[in-house]
């Protein structure tokens, strides 16, 4: 859902896109969708669900709440401390399953095997894909035993359990564990965040730097207004490409940094240099420097 603080929340923002599915605001403190400030807000965006959704729809009608531990395509949004725990408590209160979509955040990306581990929250179901087989097509759903009560053969698909993809996943897990990639993700992520933080001091176009491990985003803004600087983000993405670095945008104006888990200090420093040069050039070209 796209919500900007300046526009506020509209009814259509959480009306169903697909039948039976409602969308609610995320814990996006940098642009709070309900115009509050953490921590004095007391994480009101979770209470928002009670007030605006459960008031009109019986909570017993809801099978599950799906959440990304850190929003990926939404702009690399890291919710504040206590947010996931409050969501878990809401689910428990109403007997609703909590499903963590760890497709982007899982498999060591954030420095823990699953991002939910950072928040001390145990989902009922976890969805995993992308990094699980390091490029070979594979997805997995992991759930608590009490949820996995389907009859044998209830769910099947043509390519499910592909032996080559499964072998790649087993090897990926071994490498992550045995080659210290979780520790590397934490150390290199800190180096990257620190470097981006320093850049943000010199560049008011970097409005926010956030992330965990090697899932790091830098949100680019128009310094005068704080609005999303989409043009600058797209221009800088092109410029880093021509310098040999691949960056894919996330959300309206976030640069996403997601290097391989075995990235080195040299490569992080190089990435920071390339980004700094490209950002400077982009600012000058767009008259923002
Ligand atoms: C967070 C998240 N969940 C789910 C998906 C869909 O994953 P898949 O392509 O494995 O169906 C994506 C794809 O980009 C994603 O980013």
Tab-separated table of C-alpha atoms and ligand atoms in Angstrom:
chain	number	residue	atom	x	y	z
A	1	UNK	CA	0.000	0.000	0.000
A	2	UNK	CA	1.315	3.432	-0.791
A	3	UNK	CA	0.590	5.926	1.911
A	4	UNK	CA	2.349	9.220	2.320
A	5	UNK	CA	2.174	11.255	5.470
A	6	UNK	CA	1.215	14.316	3.488
A	7	UNK	CA	-1.727	12.565	1.829
A	8	UNK	CA	-3.038	10.789	4.920
A	9	UNK	CA	-5.054	7.602	4.938
A	10	UNK	CA	-8.038	7.038	2.695
A	11	UNK	CA	-10.624	4.326	2.848
A	12	UNK	CA	-9.480	2.853	-0.477
A	13	UNK	CA	-6.027	2.358	1.040
A	14	UNK	CA	-7.151	-0.709	2.955
A	15	UNK	CA	-10.090	-1.897	0.913
A	16	UNK	CA	-9.610	-5.279	-0.736
A	17	UNK	CA	-7.371	-5.477	-3.790
A	18	UNK	CA	-8.000	-9.166	-4.130
A	19	UNK	CA	-11.273	-10.362	-2.592
A	20	UNK	CA	-11.019	-11.086	1.115
A	21	UNK	CA	-7.674	-9.352	1.596
A	22	UNK	CA	-7.237	-6.077	3.443
A	23	UNK	CA	-4.076	-4.018	3.550
A	24	UNK	CA	-3.059	-1.986	6.591
A	25	UNK	CA	-0.276	0.537	7.244
A	26	UNK	CA	3.211	-0.727	8.053
A	27	UNK	CA	5.486	0.532	10.837
A	28	UNK	CA	7.146	3.093	8.593
A	29	UNK	CA	8.332	5.595	11.176
A	30	UNK	CA	10.279	7.792	8.788
A	31	UNK	CA	6.967	8.631	7.089
A	32	UNK	CA	4.440	7.602	9.678
A	33	UNK	CA	1.245	6.742	7.794
A	34	UNK	CA	-0.823	8.066	10.679
A	35	UNK	CA	1.325	11.110	11.416
A	36	UNK	CA	2.601	10.055	14.836
A	37	UNK	CA	6.102	9.822	16.303
A	38	UNK	CA	7.782	6.750	17.789
A	39	UNK	CA	7.953	5.920	20.695
A	40	UNK	CA	5.292	8.303	22.030
A	41	UNK	CA	2.885	6.804	19.453
A	42	UNK	CA	2.900	3.579	21.481
A	43	UNK	CA	2.920	1.776	18.102
A	44	UNK	CA	-0.560	3.008	17.327
A	45	UNK	CA	-0.380	1.614	13.770
A	46	UNK	CA	-1.106	-1.824	15.276
A	47	UNK	CA	-4.064	-0.455	17.288
A	48	UNK	CA	-5.163	1.012	13.945
A	49	UNK	CA	-6.056	-2.558	12.913
A	50	UNK	CA	-8.450	-2.885	15.877
A	51	UNK	CA	-9.978	0.536	15.295
A	52	UNK	CA	-10.343	0.478	11.536
A	53	UNK	CA	-10.515	-3.163	10.504
A	54	UNK	CA	-11.849	-5.229	13.418
A	55	UNK	CA	-14.460	-2.613	14.200
A	56	UNK	CA	-16.114	-3.346	10.859
A	57	UNK	CA	-15.036	-6.961	10.298
A	58	UNK	CA	-15.294	-9.679	12.941
A	59	UNK	CA	-11.701	-10.725	13.800
A	60	UNK	CA	-12.801	-14.367	13.876
A	61	UNK	CA	-13.294	-14.050	10.100
A	62	UNK	CA	-9.549	-13.529	9.569
A	63	UNK	CA	-7.463	-16.601	8.819
A	64	UNK	CA	-4.084	-14.914	8.985
A	65	UNK	CA	-2.076	-11.728	9.036
A	66	UNK	CA	0.794	-11.772	6.544
A	67	UNK	CA	3.761	-9.535	7.234
A	68	UNK	CA	7.238	-8.958	5.905
A	69	UNK	CA	9.663	-8.617	8.865
A	70	UNK	CA	11.307	-5.810	6.895
A	71	UNK	CA	9.431	-4.486	3.889
A	72	UNK	CA	11.240	-5.291	0.656
A	73	UNK	CA	9.558	-3.824	-2.400
A	74	UNK	CA	7.814	-1.316	-0.122
A	75	UNK	CA	11.134	0.510	0.338
A	76	UNK	CA	13.304	-1.479	2.764
A	77	UNK	CA	11.268	-0.376	5.730
A	78	UNK	CA	12.410	-1.568	9.155
A	79	UNK	CA	9.606	-1.330	11.708
A	80	UNK	CA	10.445	0.006	15.181
A	81	UNK	CA	11.322	-2.068	18.226
A	82	UNK	CA	8.223	-3.694	19.684
A	83	UNK	CA	6.213	-3.523	16.456
A	84	UNK	CA	6.319	-7.218	15.585
A	85	UNK	CA	5.736	-8.208	19.220
A	86	UNK	CA	2.620	-6.043	19.304
A	87	UNK	CA	1.394	-7.583	16.056
A	88	UNK	CA	2.010	-11.070	17.487
A	89	UNK	CA	0.005	-10.129	20.599
A	90	UNK	CA	-2.867	-8.871	18.430
A	91	UNK	CA	-2.903	-12.164	16.516
A	92	UNK	CA	-2.840	-14.182	19.756
A	93	UNK	CA	-5.655	-12.107	21.251
A	94	UNK	CA	-7.913	-12.918	18.301
A	95	UNK	CA	-6.689	-16.405	17.400
A	96	UNK	CA	-5.323	-15.251	14.043
A	97	UNK	CA	-2.303	-16.969	12.477
A	98	UNK	CA	0.784	-14.809	11.974
A	99	UNK	CA	2.531	-15.534	8.677
A	100	UNK	CA	6.016	-14.112	8.139
A	101	UNK	CA	6.971	-13.561	4.527
A	102	UNK	CA	10.740	-14.065	4.776
A	103	UNK	CA	11.145	-14.397	1.014
A	104	UNK	CA	13.456	-11.351	0.963
A	105	UNK	CA	14.584	-11.235	4.588
A	106	UNK	CA	15.294	-14.925	5.183
A	107	UNK	CA	18.295	-17.202	4.672
A	108	UNK	CA	20.802	-15.016	6.472
A	109	UNK	CA	20.131	-11.775	4.610
A	110	UNK	CA	19.788	-9.786	7.851
A	111	UNK	CA	22.549	-11.572	9.757
A	112	UNK	CA	20.209	-14.096	11.397
A	113	UNK	CA	18.754	-17.040	9.550
A	114	UNK	CA	15.360	-15.369	9.742
A	115	UNK	CA	14.714	-11.684	10.353
A	116	UNK	CA	11.984	-12.516	12.869
A	117	UNK	CA	14.782	-13.862	15.105
A	118	UNK	CA	15.927	-10.257	15.612
A	119	UNK	CA	12.516	-9.335	16.989
A	120	UNK	CA	12.081	-12.342	19.288
A	121	UNK	CA	8.787	-13.164	17.582
A	122	UNK	CA	7.768	-16.631	16.474
A	123	UNK	CA	5.374	-16.659	13.530
A	124	UNK	CA	2.996	-19.575	12.995
A	125	UNK	CA	4.048	-19.926	9.365
A	126	UNK	CA	7.175	-18.727	7.564
A	127	UNK	CA	7.468	-18.367	3.773
A	128	UNK	CA	10.942	-18.764	2.315
A	129	UNK	CA	12.248	-18.498	-1.261
A	130	UNK	CA	14.843	-16.514	-3.221
A	131	UNK	CA	18.074	-17.078	-1.224
A	132	UNK	CA	17.087	-20.570	-0.104
A	133	UNK	CA	18.759	-22.274	-3.077
A	134	UNK	CA	21.019	-19.362	-3.967
A	135	UNK	CA	19.529	-18.818	-7.408
A	136	UNK	CA	17.930	-22.141	-8.240
A	137	UNK	CA	14.123	-21.955	-8.156
A	138	UNK	CA	12.831	-23.135	-4.799
A	139	UNK	CA	10.358	-21.976	-2.197
A	140	UNK	CA	9.373	-23.453	1.143
A	141	UNK	CA	6.685	-22.999	3.752
A	142	UNK	CA	7.618	-23.838	7.329
A	143	UNK	CA	4.899	-24.034	9.953
A	144	UNK	CA	4.280	-25.084	13.518
A	145	UNK	CA	3.220	-28.711	13.855
A	146	UNK	CA	-0.296	-27.767	14.961
A	147	UNK	CA	-0.852	-25.913	11.690
A	148	UNK	CA	0.520	-28.740	9.534
A	149	UNK	CA	-2.449	-31.013	10.071
A	150	UNK	CA	-3.354	-31.451	6.405
A	151	UNK	CA	-3.963	-34.919	5.115
A	152	UNK	CA	-1.088	-36.463	3.213
A	153	UNK	CA	-1.367	-35.383	-0.437
A	154	UNK	CA	-3.597	-32.355	0.253
A	155	UNK	CA	-1.119	-30.056	-1.442
A	156	UNK	CA	0.957	-30.858	-4.480
A	157	UNK	CA	2.651	-29.077	-7.353
A	158	UNK	CA	4.469	-30.062	-10.510
A	159	UNK	CA	7.978	-29.001	-9.563
A	160	UNK	CA	7.685	-29.332	-5.787
A	161	UNK	CA	10.688	-30.937	-4.118
A	162	UNK	CA	12.864	-30.746	-7.239
A	163	UNK	CA	15.946	-32.768	-6.223
A	164	UNK	CA	18.513	-30.465	-7.860
A	165	UNK	CA	17.001	-27.333	-6.269
A	166	UNK	CA	16.789	-29.116	-2.899
A	167	UNK	CA	20.443	-30.177	-3.143
A	168	UNK	CA	21.369	-26.542	-3.888
A	169	UNK	CA	19.388	-25.440	-0.819
A	170	UNK	CA	21.136	-27.967	1.421
A	171	UNK	CA	24.503	-26.766	0.168
A	172	UNK	CA	23.464	-23.126	0.605
A	173	UNK	CA	22.547	-23.784	4.233
A	174	UNK	CA	25.845	-25.582	4.797
A	175	UNK	CA	27.855	-22.700	3.326
A	176	UNK	CA	25.943	-20.069	5.340
A	177	UNK	CA	26.604	-22.015	8.537
A	178	UNK	CA	30.141	-23.253	7.942
A	179	UNK	CA	31.598	-20.210	6.240
A	180	UNK	CA	30.417	-17.714	8.858
A	181	UNK	CA	28.140	-15.821	6.479
A	182	UNK	CA	25.735	-14.682	9.206
A	183	UNK	CA	28.601	-13.056	11.096
A	184	UNK	CA	29.869	-11.539	7.843
A	185	UNK	CA	26.416	-10.132	7.067
A	186	UNK	CA	26.316	-8.415	10.466
A	187	UNK	CA	29.873	-7.011	10.223
A	188	UNK	CA	29.633	-5.891	6.591
A	189	UNK	CA	26.123	-4.530	7.145
A	190	UNK	CA	27.408	-2.373	9.993
A	191	UNK	CA	30.242	-1.090	7.817
A	192	UNK	CA	27.813	-0.276	5.015
A	193	UNK	CA	25.316	1.469	7.337
A	194	UNK	CA	28.122	3.454	8.950
A	195	UNK	CA	29.429	4.554	5.544
A	196	UNK	CA	25.953	5.528	4.360
A	197	UNK	CA	25.394	7.382	7.636
A	198	UNK	CA	28.557	9.436	6.999
A	199	UNK	CA	27.405	10.150	3.453
A	200	UNK	CA	24.018	11.275	4.793
A	201	UNK	CA	25.792	13.936	6.893
A	202	UNK	CA	27.212	15.443	3.687
A	203	UNK	CA	24.183	14.831	1.476
A	204	UNK	CA	20.811	16.140	2.676
A	205	UNK	CA	19.303	14.145	-0.200
A	206	UNK	CA	19.806	11.013	1.930
A	207	UNK	CA	16.811	11.268	4.237
A	208	UNK	CA	17.058	7.937	6.025
A	209	UNK	CA	19.455	5.000	6.228
A	210	UNK	CA	17.973	1.815	7.643
A	211	UNK	CA	18.257	-1.925	7.623
A	212	UNK	CA	19.577	-5.030	9.319
A	213	UNK	CA	22.604	-7.032	8.246
A	214	UNK	CA	23.005	-6.876	4.492
A	215	UNK	CA	19.485	-5.624	3.798
A	216	UNK	CA	20.160	-1.905	3.788
A	217	UNK	CA	18.227	0.967	2.266
A	218	UNK	CA	18.994	4.653	1.780
A	219	UNK	CA	15.861	6.714	1.154
A	220	UNK	CA	16.530	9.679	-1.123
A	221	UNK	CA	14.520	12.834	-0.580
A	222	UNK	CA	14.038	16.379	-1.845
A	223	UNK	CA	15.896	18.222	0.936
A	224	UNK	CA	13.544	21.226	0.954
A	225	UNK	CA	10.299	19.320	1.187
A	226	UNK	CA	11.251	15.844	2.407
A	227	UNK	CA	9.270	14.371	-0.504
A	228	UNK	CA	10.503	11.235	-2.259
A	229	UNK	CA	13.339	11.989	-4.715
A	230	UNK	CA	12.375	9.343	-7.254
A	231	UNK	CA	14.131	11.012	-10.194
A	232	UNK	CA	17.383	11.229	-8.257
A	233	UNK	CA	17.100	7.603	-7.114
A	234	UNK	CA	16.548	6.368	-10.665
A	235	UNK	CA	19.345	8.538	-12.056
A	236	UNK	CA	21.800	7.354	-9.388
A	237	UNK	CA	20.775	3.732	-10.036
A	238	UNK	CA	21.723	4.216	-13.703
A	239	UNK	CA	24.971	5.937	-12.822
A	240	UNK	CA	26.172	3.199	-10.478
A	241	UNK	CA	25.320	0.653	-13.180
A	242	UNK	CA	27.676	2.341	-15.620
A	243	UNK	CA	30.363	2.147	-12.907
A	244	UNK	CA	29.900	-1.613	-12.598
A	245	UNK	CA	27.554	-1.810	-9.623
A	246	UNK	CA	24.012	-3.151	-9.697
A	247	UNK	CA	21.440	-1.461	-7.499
A	248	UNK	CA	17.711	-1.958	-7.749
A	249	UNK	CA	15.394	0.643	-6.303
A	250	UNK	CA	12.816	-0.290	-3.667
A	251	UNK	CA	9.724	1.729	-2.882
A	252	UNK	CA	9.342	5.203	-4.359
A	253	UNK	CA	12.855	6.513	-3.661
A	254	UNK	CA	14.978	4.020	-1.748
A	255	UNK	CA	18.312	2.716	-3.011
A	256	UNK	CA	18.548	-0.897	-1.948
A	257	UNK	CA	21.900	-2.386	-1.031
A	258	UNK	CA	21.873	-6.174	-0.912
A	259	UNK	CA	25.307	-7.519	-1.655
A	260	UNK	CA	26.115	-11.238	-1.488
A	261	UNK	CA	26.485	-12.554	2.061
A	262	UNK	CA	30.213	-13.169	1.444
A	263	UNK	CA	30.900	-9.561	0.440
A	264	UNK	CA	34.290	-8.226	1.579
A	265	UNK	CA	35.287	-4.971	3.303
A	266	UNK	CA	37.012	-3.896	0.082
A	267	UNK	CA	33.799	-4.405	-1.905
A	268	UNK	CA	31.699	-2.518	0.664
A	269	UNK	CA	34.130	0.418	0.556
A	270	UNK	CA	34.129	0.343	-3.230
A	271	UNK	CA	30.320	0.325	-3.291
A	272	UNK	CA	30.245	3.333	-0.965
A	273	UNK	CA	32.710	5.203	-3.209
A	274	UNK	CA	30.745	4.412	-6.356
A	275	UNK	CA	27.478	5.438	-4.691
A	276	UNK	CA	28.995	8.688	-3.374
A	277	UNK	CA	30.306	9.668	-6.827
A	278	UNK	CA	27.028	8.790	-8.552
A	279	UNK	CA	24.963	10.616	-5.939
A	280	UNK	CA	27.072	13.739	-6.261
A	281	UNK	CA	26.769	13.694	-10.049
A	282	UNK	CA	23.035	13.061	-9.885
A	283	UNK	CA	22.498	15.942	-7.457
A	284	UNK	CA	24.452	18.323	-9.708
A	285	UNK	CA	22.554	17.210	-12.813
A	286	UNK	CA	19.188	17.694	-11.141
A	287	UNK	CA	20.214	20.967	-9.506
A	288	UNK	CA	20.011	19.522	-6.019
A	289	UNK	CA	23.679	19.826	-5.071
B	1	LIG	C1	8.623	-10.364	0.032
B	1	LIG	C2	8.246	-11.220	-1.146
B	1	LIG	N1	7.387	-12.217	-0.971
B	1	LIG	C3	7.041	-13.030	-1.984
B	1	LIG	C4	7.555	-12.852	-3.241
B	1	LIG	C5	7.185	-13.791	-4.328
B	1	LIG	O1	8.146	-14.775	-4.332
B	1	LIG	P1	8.146	-15.913	-5.445
B	1	LIG	O2	8.680	-15.269	-6.677
B	1	LIG	O3	9.055	-16.949	-4.897
B	1	LIG	O4	6.732	-16.361	-5.587
B	1	LIG	C6	8.443	-11.808	-3.487
B	1	LIG	C7	8.998	-11.599	-4.837
B	1	LIG	O5	9.655	-10.663	-5.143
B	1	LIG	C8	8.807	-10.979	-2.414
B	1	LIG	O6	9.655	-9.972	-2.588
